[in-house]
Short mmCIF file of C-alpha atoms in Angstrom, two decimals:
data_model
loop_
_atom_site.label_atom_id
_atom_site.label_comp_id
_atom_site.label_asym_id
_atom_site.label_seq_id
_atom_site.Cartn_x
_atom_site.Cartn_y
_atom_site.Cartn_z
CA UNK Y 17 -14.43 -94.20 102.86
CA UNK Y 18 -17.62 -93.39 101.26
CA UNK Y 19 -17.53 -90.67 98.08
CA UNK Y 20 -17.62 -87.35 99.33
CA UNK Y 21 -20.63 -85.14 98.37
CA UNK Y 22 -19.78 -82.20 96.19
CA UNK Y 23 -20.23 -79.95 99.42
CA UNK Y 24 -17.59 -81.67 101.41
CA UNK Y 25 -15.50 -81.41 98.09
CA UNK Y 26 -15.80 -77.68 98.77
CA UNK Y 27 -15.01 -78.17 102.55
CA UNK Y 28 -11.67 -79.67 101.99
CA UNK Y 29 -10.57 -76.77 99.64
CA UNK Y 30 -10.32 -74.85 102.68
CA UNK Y 31 -8.72 -77.46 105.13
CA UNK Y 32 -6.17 -75.10 106.42
CA UNK Y 33 -8.84 -73.12 108.22
CA UNK Y 34 -9.45 -76.34 110.51
CA UNK Y 35 -5.67 -77.04 111.45
CA UNK Y 36 -5.81 -77.43 115.42
CA UNK Y 37 -9.49 -76.57 115.33
CA UNK Y 38 -11.93 -78.35 117.87
CA UNK Y 39 -14.64 -78.68 114.96
CA UNK Y 40 -18.37 -79.61 115.22
CA UNK Y 41 -20.18 -80.79 111.70
CA UNK Y 42 -23.86 -80.81 111.97
CA UNK Y 43 -26.88 -80.65 109.50
CA UNK Y 44 -27.20 -82.78 106.69
CA UNK Y 45 -24.06 -84.32 106.10
CA UNK Y 46 -24.41 -87.35 104.14
CA UNK Y 47 -20.94 -88.87 103.92
CA UNK Y 48 -18.02 -89.57 106.28
CA UNK Y 49 -15.58 -86.59 105.91
CA UNK Y 50 -15.46 -86.02 109.70
CA UNK Y 51 -14.14 -89.33 110.13
CA UNK Y 52 -11.07 -88.38 107.84
CA UNK Y 53 -10.78 -84.92 109.04
CA UNK Y 54 -8.39 -85.46 112.29
CA UNK Y 55 -5.67 -86.93 110.30
CA UNK Y 56 -6.09 -85.31 106.66
CA UNK Y 57 -6.75 -81.77 108.23
CA UNK Y 58 -5.02 -82.17 111.42
CA UNK Y 59 -7.79 -80.99 113.41
CA UNK Y 60 -7.43 -81.13 117.21
CA UNK Y 61 -11.00 -82.83 117.50
CA UNK Y 62 -13.96 -83.43 115.36
CA UNK Y 63 -17.41 -84.28 116.99
CA UNK Y 64 -20.92 -84.59 114.89
CA UNK Y 65 -24.22 -83.79 116.10
CA UNK Y 66 -26.93 -85.24 113.39
CA UNK Y 67 -30.49 -85.53 112.86
CA UNK Y 68 -30.34 -88.74 110.82
CA UNK Y 69 -30.20 -92.16 112.40
CA UNK Y 70 -28.32 -93.85 109.31
CA UNK Y 71 -25.69 -90.61 109.22
CA UNK Y 72 -24.95 -91.64 112.91
CA UNK Y 73 -24.78 -95.38 112.00
CA UNK Y 74 -21.95 -94.37 109.14
CA UNK Y 75 -19.94 -92.75 111.53
CA UNK Y 76 -19.99 -94.22 114.97
CA UNK Y 77 -17.05 -96.72 114.17
CA UNK Y 78 -14.70 -94.10 113.60
CA UNK Y 79 -15.87 -91.31 115.62
CA UNK Y 80 -17.43 -93.57 118.62
CA UNK Y 81 -18.51 -91.25 121.44
CA UNK Y 82 -17.73 -88.28 119.32
CA UNK Y 83 -20.69 -88.40 116.85
CA UNK Y 84 -24.31 -87.93 118.62
CA UNK Y 85 -27.99 -88.51 117.30
CA UNK Y 86 -30.52 -86.75 118.32
CA UNK Y 87 -33.34 -83.90 117.64
CA UNK Y 88 -31.70 -81.37 120.22
CA UNK Y 89 -28.12 -80.86 120.41
CA UNK Y 90 -26.41 -81.81 124.11
CA UNK Y 91 -24.74 -78.77 125.63
CA UNK Y 92 -22.43 -80.40 127.33
CA UNK Y 93 -21.29 -82.44 124.30
CA UNK Y 94 -21.15 -79.40 121.64
CA UNK Y 95 -19.35 -77.25 124.35
CA UNK Y 96 -15.51 -77.91 123.45
CA UNK Y 97 -16.27 -76.75 119.64
CA UNK Y 98 -14.85 -73.51 118.32
CA UNK Y 99 -15.82 -74.15 114.82
CA UNK Y 100 -19.04 -75.19 113.27
CA UNK Y 101 -19.47 -76.82 109.92
CA UNK Y 102 -22.87 -76.99 109.07
CA UNK Y 103 -24.41 -78.65 105.74
CA UNK Y 104 -27.39 -76.76 104.60
CA UNK Y 105 -30.86 -79.52 104.13
CA UNK Y 106 -33.14 -78.70 101.71
CA UNK Y 107 -35.71 -77.01 104.06
CA UNK Y 108 -35.05 -73.73 105.38
CA UNK Y 109 -37.30 -73.90 108.23
CA UNK Y 110 -35.49 -77.09 109.46
CA UNK Y 111 -31.63 -75.05 108.71
CA UNK Y 112 -33.06 -72.38 111.25
CA UNK Y 113 -34.38 -75.07 113.69
CA UNK Y 114 -31.23 -76.77 113.85
CA UNK Y 115 -29.05 -73.55 113.58
CA UNK Y 116 -30.52 -71.91 116.47
CA UNK Y 117 -30.86 -75.03 118.35
CA UNK Y 118 -26.65 -75.34 118.04
CA UNK Y 119 -26.08 -71.34 118.03
CA UNK Y 120 -27.73 -71.03 121.35
CA UNK Y 121 -25.46 -73.21 122.98
CA UNK Y 122 -22.26 -72.36 121.30
CA UNK Y 123 -19.95 -69.48 122.50
CA UNK Y 124 -20.07 -66.10 121.08
CA UNK Y 125 -17.08 -65.86 118.40
CA UNK Y 126 -17.49 -69.51 117.44
CA UNK Y 127 -16.76 -69.78 113.38
CA UNK Y 128 -19.36 -70.79 111.39
CA UNK Y 129 -19.22 -72.50 108.03
CA UNK Y 130 -22.43 -73.20 106.06
CA UNK Y 131 -22.42 -75.06 102.93
CA UNK Y 132 -24.78 -76.64 100.58
CA UNK Y 133 -25.89 -77.12 97.25
CA UNK Y 134 -26.92 -73.90 95.34
CA UNK Y 135 -30.72 -75.50 94.52
CA UNK Y 136 -30.95 -76.19 98.24
CA UNK Y 137 -31.45 -72.65 99.20
CA UNK Y 138 -28.03 -72.05 101.08
CA UNK Y 139 -28.43 -68.42 100.19
CA UNK Y 140 -30.75 -68.16 102.62
CA UNK Y 141 -28.32 -68.13 105.37
CA UNK Y 142 -27.43 -64.64 104.94
CA UNK Y 143 -30.83 -63.86 105.88
CA UNK Y 144 -31.10 -66.66 108.40
CA UNK Y 145 -28.30 -65.52 110.50
CA UNK Y 146 -28.45 -61.89 109.66
CA UNK Y 147 -29.50 -60.83 113.39
CA UNK Y 148 -26.72 -63.07 114.52
CA UNK Y 149 -23.93 -62.54 112.74
CA UNK Y 150 -22.63 -60.73 109.41
CA UNK Y 151 -22.20 -64.02 106.89
CA UNK Y 152 -20.35 -64.00 103.70
CA UNK Y 153 -20.16 -66.37 100.72
CA UNK Y 154 -16.22 -67.41 100.71
CA UNK Y 155 -16.12 -70.19 97.80
CA UNK Y 156 -18.48 -71.39 94.88
CA UNK Y 157 -17.85 -74.45 93.34
CA UNK Y 158 -19.47 -77.75 92.18
CA UNK Y 159 -22.39 -76.06 92.03
CA UNK Y 160 -22.22 -75.33 95.51
CA UNK Y 161 -21.65 -72.30 97.83
CA UNK Y 162 -19.66 -71.86 100.97
CA UNK Y 163 -20.43 -69.11 104.00
CA UNK Y 164 -18.43 -68.06 106.64
CA UNK Y 165 -19.51 -66.01 109.69
CA UNK Y 166 -18.44 -65.46 113.22
CA UNK Y 167 -21.44 -65.71 115.86
CA UNK Y 168 -21.83 -62.17 117.54
CA UNK Y 169 -25.08 -62.99 119.29
CA UNK Y 170 -26.49 -66.12 120.61
CA UNK Y 171 -30.01 -66.78 119.44
CA UNK Y 172 -32.95 -67.27 121.75
CA UNK Y 173 -34.31 -71.18 121.48
CA UNK Y 174 -37.37 -72.81 122.61
CA UNK Y 175 -38.65 -76.20 120.90
CA UNK Y 176 -41.71 -75.93 122.07
CA UNK Y 177 -42.36 -73.01 119.71
CA UNK Y 178 -41.51 -75.03 116.64
CA UNK Y 179 -44.11 -77.73 117.10
CA UNK Y 180 -47.23 -77.36 114.63
CA UNK Y 181 -50.48 -79.47 114.58
CA UNK Y 182 -53.11 -80.23 111.85
CA UNK Y 183 -56.09 -82.76 112.07
CA UNK Y 184 -56.87 -85.67 109.65
CA UNK Y 185 -60.69 -85.95 110.51
CA UNK Y 186 -60.53 -86.62 114.18
CA UNK Y 187 -56.79 -87.39 114.22
CA UNK Y 188 -53.98 -84.72 115.56
CA UNK Y 189 -50.92 -84.71 113.89
CA UNK Y 190 -48.00 -83.14 115.31
CA UNK Y 191 -45.07 -82.11 113.23
CA UNK Y 192 -41.77 -80.40 113.07
CA UNK Y 193 -39.53 -78.93 110.50
CA UNK Y 194 -37.98 -81.14 108.21
CA UNK Y 195 -40.85 -83.67 108.65
CA UNK Y 196 -42.52 -84.96 105.51
CA UNK Y 197 -45.39 -83.12 104.87
CA UNK Y 198 -45.48 -80.55 107.64
CA UNK Y 199 -48.12 -78.43 106.30
CA UNK Y 200 -50.65 -81.24 105.85
CA UNK Y 201 -51.44 -84.46 104.70
CA UNK Y 202 -50.06 -85.37 101.17
CA UNK Y 203 -51.99 -86.82 98.52
CA UNK Y 204 -49.97 -90.18 98.42
CA UNK Y 205 -50.50 -90.81 102.11
CA UNK Y 206 -54.09 -89.96 101.55
CA UNK Y 207 -54.42 -92.43 98.92
CA UNK Y 208 -52.76 -95.04 100.94
CA UNK Y 209 -54.92 -94.46 104.04
CA UNK Y 210 -58.04 -94.64 101.77
CA UNK Y 211 -57.01 -98.19 100.27
CA UNK Y 212 -58.05 -99.45 103.52
CA UNK Y 213 -61.90 -100.60 103.86
CA UNK Y 214 -61.81 -102.49 106.76
CA UNK Y 215 -60.46 -101.99 110.05
CA UNK Y 216 -56.78 -103.44 110.54
CA UNK Y 217 -56.04 -106.50 113.16
CA UNK Y 218 -52.59 -107.48 114.35
CA UNK Y 219 -48.83 -106.27 114.55
CA UNK Y 220 -48.36 -103.51 111.80
CA UNK Y 221 -44.99 -101.94 111.23
CA UNK Y 222 -44.82 -98.22 109.71
CA UNK Y 223 -41.57 -97.85 107.83
CA UNK Y 224 -40.47 -94.30 107.15
CA UNK Y 225 -43.37 -93.07 109.38
CA UNK Y 226 -42.60 -88.87 109.38
CA UNK Y 227 -45.28 -87.54 111.65
CA UNK Y 228 -46.96 -90.87 112.30
CA UNK Y 229 -50.09 -90.01 110.12
CA UNK Y 230 -50.28 -93.36 108.63
CA UNK Y 231 -50.22 -95.47 111.73
CA UNK Y 232 -52.04 -92.84 113.84
CA UNK Y 233 -55.00 -92.55 111.23
CA UNK Y 234 -55.45 -96.16 110.89
CA UNK Y 235 -54.91 -97.08 114.80
CA UNK Y 236 -57.89 -94.76 115.38
CA UNK Y 237 -60.33 -96.78 113.58
CA UNK Y 238 -58.60 -99.95 114.22
CA UNK Y 239 -58.54 -100.60 117.96
CA UNK Y 240 -57.15 -104.68 117.51
CA UNK Y 241 -53.83 -103.03 115.90
CA UNK Y 242 -50.78 -102.87 117.17
CA UNK Y 243 -48.35 -100.46 115.83
CA UNK Y 244 -44.90 -99.95 115.57
CA UNK Y 245 -43.20 -96.74 113.91
CA UNK Y 246 -40.00 -96.09 112.51
CA UNK Y 247 -37.96 -93.50 110.76
CA UNK Y 248 -34.12 -92.70 110.40
CA UNK Y 249 -35.16 -88.73 111.33
CA UNK Y 250 -34.98 -87.51 115.20
CA UNK Y 251 -37.73 -85.08 114.24
CA UNK Y 252 -39.60 -87.59 112.64
CA UNK Y 253 -39.29 -89.75 115.61
CA UNK Y 254 -40.15 -87.32 117.92
CA UNK Y 255 -43.48 -86.10 115.94
CA UNK Y 256 -44.32 -89.52 116.04
CA UNK Y 257 -44.30 -89.74 119.50
CA UNK Y 258 -46.50 -87.18 119.95
CA UNK Y 259 -49.09 -87.94 117.56
CA UNK Y 260 -49.48 -91.08 119.10
CA UNK Y 261 -49.50 -89.16 122.63
CA UNK Y 262 -52.05 -86.39 121.39
CA UNK Y 263 -54.30 -89.18 120.38
CA UNK Y 264 -54.02 -91.59 123.12
CA UNK Y 265 -52.83 -94.30 121.05
CA UNK Y 266 -50.85 -97.12 122.11
CA UNK Y 267 -47.59 -98.02 120.15
CA UNK Y 268 -43.58 -98.15 119.95
CA UNK Y 269 -41.54 -95.48 118.24
CA UNK Y 270 -37.89 -96.51 117.13
CA UNK Y 271 -35.12 -95.14 115.30
CA UNK Y 272 -34.05 -97.19 112.48
CA UNK Y 273 -32.29 -97.45 109.00
CA UNK Y 274 -35.17 -99.50 107.18
CA UNK Y 275 -34.66 -102.86 109.27
CA UNK Y 276 -31.56 -102.49 110.90
CA UNK Y 277 -33.11 -101.94 114.43
CA UNK Y 278 -36.37 -104.00 114.02
CA UNK Y 279 -36.82 -107.26 115.47
CA UNK Y 280 -39.66 -109.77 115.05
CA UNK Y 281 -42.38 -110.33 112.45
CA UNK Y 282 -45.40 -108.26 111.44
CA UNK Y 283 -48.65 -109.18 110.06
CA UNK Y 284 -48.43 -105.86 107.60
CA UNK Y 285 -45.99 -103.24 106.78
CA UNK Y 286 -46.79 -99.99 105.69
CA UNK Y 287 -44.89 -97.22 104.00
CA UNK Y 288 -44.91 -94.05 101.77
CA UNK Y 289 -41.04 -94.48 101.44
CA UNK Y 290 -38.87 -91.90 100.56
CA UNK Y 291 -36.93 -91.65 96.80
CA UNK Y 292 -34.70 -89.05 97.90
CA UNK Y 293 -31.48 -88.79 100.25
CA UNK Y 294 -30.82 -84.97 100.33
CA UNK Y 295 -31.86 -83.28 96.95
CA UNK Y 296 -30.40 -86.26 95.11
CA UNK Y 297 -33.23 -88.98 93.67
CA UNK Y 298 -32.33 -92.34 96.05
CA UNK Y 299 -34.08 -95.54 95.62
CA UNK Y 300 -32.25 -97.03 98.08
CA UNK Y 301 -34.39 -97.19 101.09
CA UNK Y 302 -37.15 -98.17 99.12
CA UNK Y 303 -35.24 -101.27 97.84
CA UNK Y 304 -34.11 -102.19 100.88
CA UNK Y 305 -37.78 -101.86 102.33
CA UNK Y 306 -39.17 -104.07 99.70
CA UNK Y 307 -36.51 -106.99 99.44
CA UNK Y 308 -36.09 -107.35 103.28
CA UNK Y 309 -39.74 -107.49 104.00
CA UNK Y 310 -40.20 -110.93 103.50
CA UNK Y 311 -38.00 -111.69 106.71
CA UNK Y 312 -40.21 -109.44 109.10
CA UNK Y 313 -43.66 -110.54 107.91
CA UNK Y 314 -45.71 -113.68 109.19
CA UNK Y 315 -46.39 -115.88 106.63
CA UNK Y 316 -49.74 -114.20 104.62
CA UNK Y 317 -48.62 -110.96 105.84
CA UNK Y 318 -48.67 -108.00 103.62
CA UNK Y 319 -46.51 -105.27 102.45
CA UNK Y 320 -48.68 -102.32 101.45
CA UNK Y 321 -46.71 -99.23 100.39
CA UNK Y 322 -47.91 -96.08 98.11
CA UNK Y 323 -45.32 -94.85 95.40
CA UNK Y 324 -44.91 -92.21 92.66
CA UNK Y 325 -46.52 -94.20 89.45
CA UNK Y 326 -43.45 -94.09 87.32
CA UNK Y 327 -41.05 -95.76 90.23
CA UNK Y 328 -40.13 -99.32 89.08
CA UNK Y 329 -41.14 -100.95 92.29
CA UNK Y 330 -43.66 -103.48 90.50
CA UNK Y 331 -41.08 -105.64 88.93
CA UNK Y 332 -39.13 -105.11 92.58
CA UNK Y 333 -42.08 -106.66 94.17
CA UNK Y 334 -42.47 -109.27 91.84
CA UNK Y 335 -39.20 -110.44 92.35
CA UNK Y 336 -38.96 -110.57 96.07
CA UNK Y 337 -42.79 -111.93 96.32
CA UNK Y 338 -43.56 -113.47 93.13
CA UNK Y 339 -46.34 -111.08 92.47
CA UNK Y 340 -48.44 -107.86 93.46
CA UNK Y 341 -51.49 -106.12 93.33
CA UNK Y 342 -52.20 -102.61 92.52
CA UNK Y 343 -55.23 -101.64 95.06
CA UNK Y 344 -55.51 -98.01 94.48
CA UNK Y 345 -54.18 -95.52 91.99
CA UNK Y 346 -54.52 -91.85 90.51
CA UNK Y 347 -52.75 -89.98 87.83
CA UNK Y 348 -49.44 -89.35 90.56
CA UNK Y 349 -49.55 -92.36 92.80
CA UNK Y 350 -50.00 -96.25 92.80
CA UNK Y 351 -50.82 -98.16 96.14
CA UNK Y 352 -49.07 -101.79 95.62
CA UNK Y 353 -49.61 -104.73 98.09
CA UNK Y 354 -47.68 -107.81 97.99
CA UNK Y 355 -48.27 -110.94 100.12
CA UNK Y 356 -45.98 -113.45 101.77
CA UNK Y 357 -46.50 -116.87 101.09
CA UNK Y 358 -44.85 -119.98 102.32
CA UNK Y 359 -42.01 -119.94 100.12
CA UNK Y 360 -40.99 -116.39 99.34
CA UNK Y 361 -38.70 -115.94 96.36
CA UNK Y 362 -35.14 -114.84 96.67
CA UNK Y 363 -34.72 -111.81 94.22
CA UNK Y 364 -30.98 -113.17 94.02
CA UNK Y 365 -32.12 -116.38 92.02
CA UNK Y 366 -33.03 -115.98 88.73
CA UNK Y 367 -35.62 -118.08 87.10
CA UNK Y 368 -34.74 -120.94 85.03
#
């Protein structure tokens, strides 16, 4: 079992509430608490709907068919639940999107428990759900709040109403709540895009693709570029597919936890990698991205990423590839590129 998050520890303080219940977990769940619920809390049944592919990977061994990954919850899958435990994400709009999707398909009278770190804005649950049920705080510990309510009215939910579009030059970018830089192109991605002075050729993999903006903009001006996009977020995956469709661009979009579901080799890997897991700073995904790149690049292929200038990626690139270049930088970001030679270095081996 992985270490439990503070939010899950608060949930366990109320384990008596879940005895004999059919519990549905959803939201920004970052540990394997549902896997221990059946035995330790004597829940009748435990199901999980997650929008994060790596969370699905973490839980599928224990829960098997009782964990579902996807943007929208399947009505038949969540139907048996008589209690919802929702983990509040850092985006209020993402929380509202997910909660309204779930509650539009769950029965009136279901118990709702919402938990989250105070700095995530979990207090907003009272206003987000005010038209559906009365919600009150029932616990506060580990800098988290736990709220409870009982659904009085199902919300109306139409996923099509949640889509937004913005333009990057002539490229239409489609996006959803919870997708990185939903309001417009972020300055880091802009710096990365502007680091390309010539059209790109060959097979390109965009990891942590978000709305698909990097691959879509580059492919629009690079007709000989073949793109594959991947992300762990179901919202990002659907947004990227919609972005490609909106611009009549061919490409494959897949769910993958960094390289977990990536096959083959590429001429270039690009990324604006995340350095947070929920609200917590985490370099794990970026480190996996760099260390694993050599196994997914052709000889002479490039890894090109943009990152906050203070993050310690230069040493990791040198340990993996032997050297790196800084192609562009400003006050906040740097664009790094490393090239795969014929004998890539093993980062586990030390210099003599």
